[in-house]
Amino acid sequence: MAQSDSIPPGTLYMLVLKTLARLGPMHGYGIALFIQETSDGVLEVEEGSLYPALQRMLLKGWVEAEWRQTENNRRARFYSMTAEGRKTLRAEVQSFDRVNRAIDLIIHPSEG
Amino acid sequence: MSIFKELQRRWQYWRDRSLRDAELQEELQFHIDHLDTRQKRARFGNATRFREDARDVWISRALDELLSDVKYAIRGLRKSPAFAATAIGTLALGIGAGTAVFSLAQAVLLKPLPYPDPESLVMIFEGNERSAKSRTDTSPATYRSLRDSMRTMEKLALFGSTEKNLTGEGEPERLDGGTASANFFSTIGVQPFLGRLFQAGDDEMGKEDVVVLTYELWERRFASDRAIVGKQIRLNETPHTVIGVLPPKFRFYFERFELWTPFALSPERWAASRGARYIYVTGRVRNGFTMAQVQSELDSLGADFRRDFPREMSASKFGAVGLHDRMTEDTRTSLYFLLAAVIALLLIACSNVANLQLARSVSRGAEMAVRSALGAGRGRLLRQMLTESLVISVAAGVIGLVIAQGAFTLLQTLVPSGMAANARLGLNASTVGIMFGLAFGATLLSGLLPAVRGARSLTTRAIGDRGQDRARGVLIVAEVSLAILLLTSAALLFRTFANLNDVDPGFRANDLLSAQTVLPPVMYKQPALRTRFYTDVLERVRAIPGVASAAYTSAVPTTWKGGFSGYVAEGKPFIRGTSNAMMRQVTSDYFATMNIGLRAGRVFTASDRAGSEMVTVVNKAFADFVWPGEDPIGKRLRRGAPESDTPWIRVVGVVENVLEMGLANKPAAITYFPESQHPAASFSSPLYVVVRTQGDPAAFAPALRRAILDVNPNQTVAKLMPVTQIMAKEVEERRLHASITVAFAAAALLLACLGIYGVLSYAVAQRRREFGVRLAMGSSQSRLAGLVLGSGLRLTLAGVVIGMAAAWALTRYMEALLFQVTPHDPVAFGIVPAVLLVTALVACWIPARRAMRLDPSEALRYD
């Protein structure tokens, strides 16, 4: 089900949280679209991974959901970030940066 | 704690799962609708799987994790069977007792009565002004007035009790029946199983010879004959047409009624019935009115009644009580007490298991450290430890169900009469639900502290820290104080039971046989026939070898806590309401047969006949009340109210008090009359034959029955049993209280001592090295033992002091359950701590001795 060049495991939560931090309350399709567009089409989020992830985040209490009308008058479930989610995002981003730097040090060893 | 919030969210999801599922579907549909055709095609048929994956987050995965935790827990428990057995056994005791008592409480207090809209059903009582709590029956005439004038009540029905001799096919049988107004069944809202129930007109004079059978009587006596409707049966020697059969288990207010007949009176008797209080009134509150409004209407009606009927109702005051409240009010105190006791027992069991787990979590520290190093988070470890508690609790709960099953028979006695048919205790969905509820409660109570501590000690790596010991000490103190509480109440209830057993009922119940023979009025219209029947039966009974004497009486003591009537004592003021005494009619040998002591004057003799001077024998309570400090012999009194023209009756004797009102109640004033001088049928006409036997009275039962049937082969013989059996019923409830509480207290004592023993043994094992050093430094072995003993006794003493203080403060709530014992009974409060301290000493001594036997060289090498 997962596409070949999909999102590295574990980072999807962070991406969703970051998206919500940027956009405010948004529905699942909007989140997927934003991630895809912002990453220049590199990161494609499948429903098969997006919705379970959203459910898990609901379970963890990182996001809250609410049914609202969209601009073209359809009902959609909008997700928004909780305080817990904000905390998690901060922690995730920090550890992501740390790991990234570490990987970078290994993959591109600086000659100096 | 995020793990609980998570559990809560999972639970919410599970609760609304169909809604959540629909939401997911809608959400996915919304998403797919926005995709282009290529993307749509790629996802063809996958939507369902996406949805399932999303749903799995909440349910399946949680279940998987739970299952793996459960497997892990079971593996862990099997590795330490001693721990598992002790923990499961301890909790099984608590959960089993808890399930039984909670089921009882649920069945009695929470389960609605089996009638439509049971909350609106109320009982209306006529009491008197002196005591608002006294609830007596009311009169037919007053019922009519209430029915016609009450606006806050929608329907008002009358019912009462009647006794019927059923003759015809099969053995003649004495049946308790109900009698009710025509609107009774429609007021309650019951539908017939067969035929019809009462309808308007059934309760008119001349049309009242119809009968409605209970399902059980129909089954038992008429072999479930579906063609019964329309047939005639003989009740009290009068043919009655069966019009219908009630649905199974239909009971109302009284458990014992097996059939129902319409309540009918002639117009003259309706009118004259104002002062005759012997019927009950039930009805439905009109929609929109509250009980307070019903009561205030009754208050104002009561004032009208007092004004309009000064002769019969000068002191009347009415009260309305919800039917359920009324039916459970005598049992509620016992139930609350049992609930409190079983909760205490459950808490002890939980803290004991918590203690065991604390000790275990220390010894499992290494295992936890490894798991933690392998990446298990704190939350996960916590959950795992809680899962272990859950496995223990559920296993204990299942065993507990077996214990509860055994207790149900015992507790069934505590279900109020009138509810018993519909509140059968046994294994059912609600029992199992209660068991699981208690098991989950026990999981949290016994598992949370060890789990949190376990997870914390892991992160701090401070295994076996002082905090751990303190926690265990606190648990022991709590256990001991709860045990003290239970022991104290057990001691008080046991003393109550012993006191009741020691009460002198005023007669000798041993070697006494009794039976009830009701004479159908139709056959005994002529008063002389009644006297004749009594004489004939007694003559035959006396001829039975081994019978010392026999007599007839209105009622065997305690079987009829009524039969009060007014009297006028010559030269004394008549005070309505207080000039009331029990009326008993007896044959001349009654006092000799019962062994009722004569205090002054004489008892009845054969010369007290119809036509000779009317005489009475009164009891001491009556004499003391009417003629305090005077000699009552020779004084005169009259039966009935002052305005009645009954003849004067001379007091010829004073006898000892007989506790007719029950062993725990004050002796009532009683007046005895010779049956021969009051031969007309009345409410106090003799019903029971009593026989003083030489040897086991039960052995004389067949001979007594034969003697009665010899006189009249159609005579019913009911309640044939030794009088001791009747008296045993009086103490039955207290005996039950005492035995249940003693069992609880014994279990509590055992568990508390196990707890003390466990803590001390563990401490000795842990301080082995320290003790070794001390020994090597020259400390004596007995001093070490003293050290251990001292630390155990300190905990025990703290528990005893707290427990005694709590008991001192709480036992007063049991006052209603006690008899001739104050809630602060010095004996109970003296013995209980002594018993506990001695037992605790034994529990401390074993580990102390172990400390004493330590070999210093070995102790130092250990570990």
PDB file of N, CA and C in Angstrom, chain B residues 100-101 103-109 111 113 253 255 324 327-332 334-335 338 407-426 733 736-737 740:
ATOM      1  N   ALA B 100     -21.255 -10.662  46.143  1.00  0.00           N
ATOM      2  CA  ALA B 100     -22.492 -11.122  46.782  1.00  0.00           C
ATOM      3  C   ALA B 100     -23.245  -9.938  47.387  1.00  0.00           C
ATOM      4  N   VAL B 101     -22.541  -9.136  48.167  1.00  0.00           N
ATOM      5  CA  VAL B 101     -23.238  -8.054  48.869  1.00  0.00           C
ATOM      6  C   VAL B 101     -23.689  -6.960  47.895  1.00  0.00           C
ATOM      7  N   SER B 103     -24.444  -7.389  44.797  1.00  0.00           N
ATOM      8  CA  SER B 103     -25.589  -7.911  44.038  1.00  0.00           C
ATOM      9  C   SER B 103     -26.862  -7.779  44.853  1.00  0.00           C
ATOM     10  N   LEU B 104     -26.736  -8.081  46.132  1.00  0.00           N
ATOM     11  CA  LEU B 104     -27.900  -7.940  47.014  1.00  0.00           C
ATOM     12  C   LEU B 104     -28.381  -6.488  47.009  1.00  0.00           C
ATOM     13  N   ALA B 105     -27.432  -5.574  47.175  1.00  0.00           N
ATOM     14  CA  ALA B 105     -27.798  -4.158  47.217  1.00  0.00           C
ATOM     15  C   ALA B 105     -28.415  -3.726  45.894  1.00  0.00           C
ATOM     16  N   GLN B 106     -27.839  -4.223  44.799  1.00  0.00           N
ATOM     17  CA  GLN B 106     -28.374  -3.864  43.481  1.00  0.00           C
ATOM     18  C   GLN B 106     -29.813  -4.367  43.350  1.00  0.00           C
ATOM     19  N   ALA B 107     -30.022  -5.624  43.747  1.00  0.00           N
ATOM     20  CA  ALA B 107     -31.353  -6.217  43.584  1.00  0.00           C
ATOM     21  C   ALA B 107     -32.390  -5.507  44.449  1.00  0.00           C
ATOM     22  N   VAL B 108     -31.957  -5.077  45.634  1.00  0.00           N
ATOM     23  CA  VAL B 108     -32.930  -4.502  46.565  1.00  0.00           C
ATOM     24  C   VAL B 108     -33.067  -2.989  46.364  1.00  0.00           C
ATOM     25  N   LEU B 109     -31.946  -2.309  46.254  1.00  0.00           N
ATOM     26  CA  LEU B 109     -32.008  -0.848  46.266  1.00  0.00           C
ATOM     27  C   LEU B 109     -32.127  -0.233  44.875  1.00  0.00           C
ATOM     28  N   LYS B 111     -32.669  -2.028  41.645  1.00  0.00           N
ATOM     29  CA  LYS B 111     -33.544  -2.638  40.651  1.00  0.00           C
ATOM     30  C   LYS B 111     -34.962  -2.096  40.824  1.00  0.00           C
ATOM     31  N   LEU B 113     -38.980  -1.847  40.837  1.00  0.00           N
ATOM     32  CA  LEU B 113     -40.018  -2.838  41.086  1.00  0.00           C
ATOM     33  C   LEU B 113     -40.643  -3.262  39.752  1.00  0.00           C
ATOM     34  N   TYR B 253     -46.371  -6.131  47.646  1.00  0.00           N
ATOM     35  CA  TYR B 253     -46.218  -5.741  49.041  1.00  0.00           C
ATOM     36  C   TYR B 253     -46.066  -6.938  49.974  1.00  0.00           C
ATOM     37  N   GLU B 255     -45.352 -11.081  50.273  1.00  0.00           N
ATOM     38  CA  GLU B 255     -44.820 -12.181  49.493  1.00  0.00           C
ATOM     39  C   GLU B 255     -45.785 -13.350  49.483  1.00  0.00           C
ATOM     40  N   HIS B 324     -41.379   1.621  46.741  1.00  0.00           N
ATOM     41  CA  HIS B 324     -40.057   1.000  46.849  1.00  0.00           C
ATOM     42  C   HIS B 324     -39.389   1.379  48.169  1.00  0.00           C
ATOM     43  N   MET B 327     -40.949  -0.607  50.950  1.00  0.00           N
ATOM     44  CA  MET B 327     -40.624  -2.029  50.969  1.00  0.00           C
ATOM     45  C   MET B 327     -39.195  -2.284  51.405  1.00  0.00           C
ATOM     46  N   THR B 328     -38.312  -1.307  51.188  1.00  0.00           N
ATOM     47  CA  THR B 328     -36.917  -1.550  51.518  1.00  0.00           C
ATOM     48  C   THR B 328     -36.505  -0.891  52.826  1.00  0.00           C
ATOM     49  N   GLU B 329     -37.417  -0.177  53.483  1.00  0.00           N
ATOM     50  CA  GLU B 329     -36.922   0.666  54.572  1.00  0.00           C
ATOM     51  C   GLU B 329     -36.405  -0.124  55.767  1.00  0.00           C
ATOM     52  N   ASP B 330     -36.958  -1.315  55.988  1.00  0.00           N
ATOM     53  CA  ASP B 330     -36.470  -2.090  57.131  1.00  0.00           C
ATOM     54  C   ASP B 330     -35.116  -2.727  56.850  1.00  0.00           C
ATOM     55  N   THR B 331     -34.803  -2.911  55.583  1.00  0.00           N
ATOM     56  CA  THR B 331     -33.573  -3.616  55.224  1.00  0.00           C
ATOM     57  C   THR B 331     -32.425  -2.659  54.968  1.00  0.00           C
ATOM     58  N   ARG B 332     -32.761  -1.380  54.742  1.00  0.00           N
ATOM     59  CA  ARG B 332     -31.735  -0.461  54.260  1.00  0.00           C
ATOM     60  C   ARG B 332     -30.550  -0.351  55.216  1.00  0.00           C
ATOM     61  N   SER B 334     -29.391  -2.506  57.377  1.00  0.00           N
ATOM     62  CA  SER B 334     -28.557  -3.706  57.282  1.00  0.00           C
ATOM     63  C   SER B 334     -27.719  -3.688  56.016  1.00  0.00           C
ATOM     64  N   LEU B 335     -28.357  -3.269  54.923  1.00  0.00           N
ATOM     65  CA  LEU B 335     -27.651  -3.286  53.648  1.00  0.00           C
ATOM     66  C   LEU B 335     -26.496  -2.309  53.640  1.00  0.00           C
ATOM     67  N   LEU B 338     -23.750  -3.804  55.649  1.00  0.00           N
ATOM     68  CA  LEU B 338     -23.040  -4.879  54.947  1.00  0.00           C
ATOM     69  C   LEU B 338     -22.157  -4.326  53.842  1.00  0.00           C
ATOM     70  N   ALA B 407     -22.729 -17.550  48.792  1.00  0.00           N
ATOM     71  CA  ALA B 407     -23.270 -16.568  49.745  1.00  0.00           C
ATOM     72  C   ALA B 407     -24.693 -16.153  49.395  1.00  0.00           C
ATOM     73  N   PHE B 408     -25.081 -16.335  48.149  1.00  0.00           N
ATOM     74  CA  PHE B 408     -26.404 -15.859  47.721  1.00  0.00           C
ATOM     75  C   PHE B 408     -27.545 -16.466  48.531  1.00  0.00           C
ATOM     76  N   THR B 409     -27.465 -17.775  48.772  1.00  0.00           N
ATOM     77  CA  THR B 409     -28.540 -18.434  49.528  1.00  0.00           C
ATOM     78  C   THR B 409     -28.711 -17.775  50.888  1.00  0.00           C
ATOM     79  N   LEU B 410     -27.560 -17.485  51.497  1.00  0.00           N
ATOM     80  CA  LEU B 410     -27.579 -16.863  52.818  1.00  0.00           C
ATOM     81  C   LEU B 410     -28.188 -15.463  52.738  1.00  0.00           C
ATOM     82  N   LEU B 411     -27.750 -14.701  51.738  1.00  0.00           N
ATOM     83  CA  LEU B 411     -28.170 -13.301  51.651  1.00  0.00           C
ATOM     84  C   LEU B 411     -29.611 -13.157  51.167  1.00  0.00           C
ATOM     85  N   GLN B 412     -30.126 -14.182  50.514  1.00  0.00           N
ATOM     86  CA  GLN B 412     -31.495 -14.098  49.998  1.00  0.00           C
ATOM     87  C   GLN B 412     -32.472 -13.763  51.131  1.00  0.00           C
ATOM     88  N   THR B 413     -32.146 -14.244  52.338  1.00  0.00           N
ATOM     89  CA  THR B 413     -33.000 -13.968  53.493  1.00  0.00           C
ATOM     90  C   THR B 413     -33.147 -12.476  53.737  1.00  0.00           C
ATOM     91  N   LEU B 414     -32.169 -11.696  53.295  1.00  0.00           N
ATOM     92  CA  LEU B 414     -32.211 -10.256  53.572  1.00  0.00           C
ATOM     93  C   LEU B 414     -33.021  -9.488  52.532  1.00  0.00           C
ATOM     94  N   VAL B 415     -33.426 -10.143  51.467  1.00  0.00           N
ATOM     95  CA  VAL B 415     -34.285  -9.466  50.485  1.00  0.00           C
ATOM     96  C   VAL B 415     -35.649  -9.267  51.132  1.00  0.00           C
ATOM     97  N   PRO B 416     -36.148  -8.030  51.129  1.00  0.00           N
ATOM     98  CA  PRO B 416     -37.418  -7.782  51.811  1.00  0.00           C
ATOM     99  C   PRO B 416     -38.540  -8.631  51.238  1.00  0.00           C
ATOM    100  N   SER B 417     -39.423  -9.034  52.114  1.00  0.00           N
ATOM    101  CA  SER B 417     -40.596  -9.764  51.694  1.00  0.00           C
ATOM    102  C   SER B 417     -41.403  -8.883  50.735  1.00  0.00           C
ATOM    103  N   GLY B 418     -41.960  -9.482  49.718  1.00  0.00           N
ATOM    104  CA  GLY B 418     -42.697  -8.700  48.731  1.00  0.00           C
ATOM    105  C   GLY B 418     -41.848  -8.442  47.504  1.00  0.00           C
ATOM    106  N   MET B 419     -40.511  -8.588  47.647  1.00  0.00           N
ATOM    107  CA  MET B 419     -39.629  -8.383  46.506  1.00  0.00           C
ATOM    108  C   MET B 419     -38.931  -9.676  46.128  1.00  0.00           C
ATOM    109  N   ALA B 420     -38.991 -10.656  47.028  1.00  0.00           N
ATOM    110  CA  ALA B 420     -38.128 -11.834  46.899  1.00  0.00           C
ATOM    111  C   ALA B 420     -38.338 -12.578  45.589  1.00  0.00           C
ATOM    112  N   ALA B 421     -39.592 -12.696  45.140  1.00  0.00           N
ATOM    113  CA  ALA B 421     -39.840 -13.473  43.931  1.00  0.00           C
ATOM    114  C   ALA B 421     -39.133 -12.856  42.733  1.00  0.00           C
ATOM    115  N   ASN B 422     -39.009 -11.548  42.726  1.00  0.00           N
ATOM    116  CA  ASN B 422     -38.399 -10.873  41.590  1.00  0.00           C
ATOM    117  C   ASN B 422     -36.958 -10.478  41.845  1.00  0.00           C
ATOM    118  N   ALA B 423     -36.478 -10.737  43.026  1.00  0.00           N
ATOM    119  CA  ALA B 423     -35.093 -10.394  43.337  1.00  0.00           C
ATOM    120  C   ALA B 423     -34.373 -11.648  43.805  1.00  0.00           C
ATOM    121  N   ARG B 424     -34.340 -12.641  42.951  1.00  0.00           N
ATOM    122  CA  ARG B 424     -33.616 -13.870  43.255  1.00  0.00           C
ATOM    123  C   ARG B 424     -32.141 -13.627  43.014  1.00  0.00           C
ATOM    124  N   LEU B 425     -31.350 -13.837  44.036  1.00  0.00           N
ATOM    125  CA  LEU B 425     -29.920 -13.649  43.863  1.00  0.00           C
ATOM    126  C   LEU B 425     -29.345 -14.875  43.170  1.00  0.00           C
ATOM    127  N   GLY B 426     -28.458 -14.647  42.255  1.00  0.00           N
ATOM    128  CA  GLY B 426     -27.838 -15.765  41.568  1.00  0.00           C
ATOM    129  C   GLY B 426     -26.910 -15.243  40.508  1.00  0.00           C
ATOM    130  N   GLU B 733     -32.569 -12.840  61.426  1.00  0.00           N
ATOM    131  CA  GLU B 733     -31.862 -11.766  60.756  1.00  0.00           C
ATOM    132  C   GLU B 733     -30.603 -11.360  61.527  1.00  0.00           C
ATOM    133  N   LEU B 736     -27.930 -13.824  61.133  1.00  0.00           N
ATOM    134  CA  LEU B 736     -27.303 -13.659  59.833  1.00  0.00           C
ATOM    135  C   LEU B 736     -26.300 -12.499  59.855  1.00  0.00           C
ATOM    136  N   HIS B 737     -26.741 -11.361  60.404  1.00  0.00           N
ATOM    137  CA  HIS B 737     -25.822 -10.220  60.538  1.00  0.00           C
ATOM    138  C   HIS B 737     -24.559 -10.646  61.251  1.00  0.00           C
ATOM    139  N   ILE B 740     -22.392 -13.227  59.223  1.00  0.00           N
ATOM    140  CA  ILE B 740     -21.709 -12.634  58.065  1.00  0.00           C
ATOM    141  C   ILE B 740     -20.561 -11.739  58.535  1.00  0.00           C
TER     142      ILE B 740
END
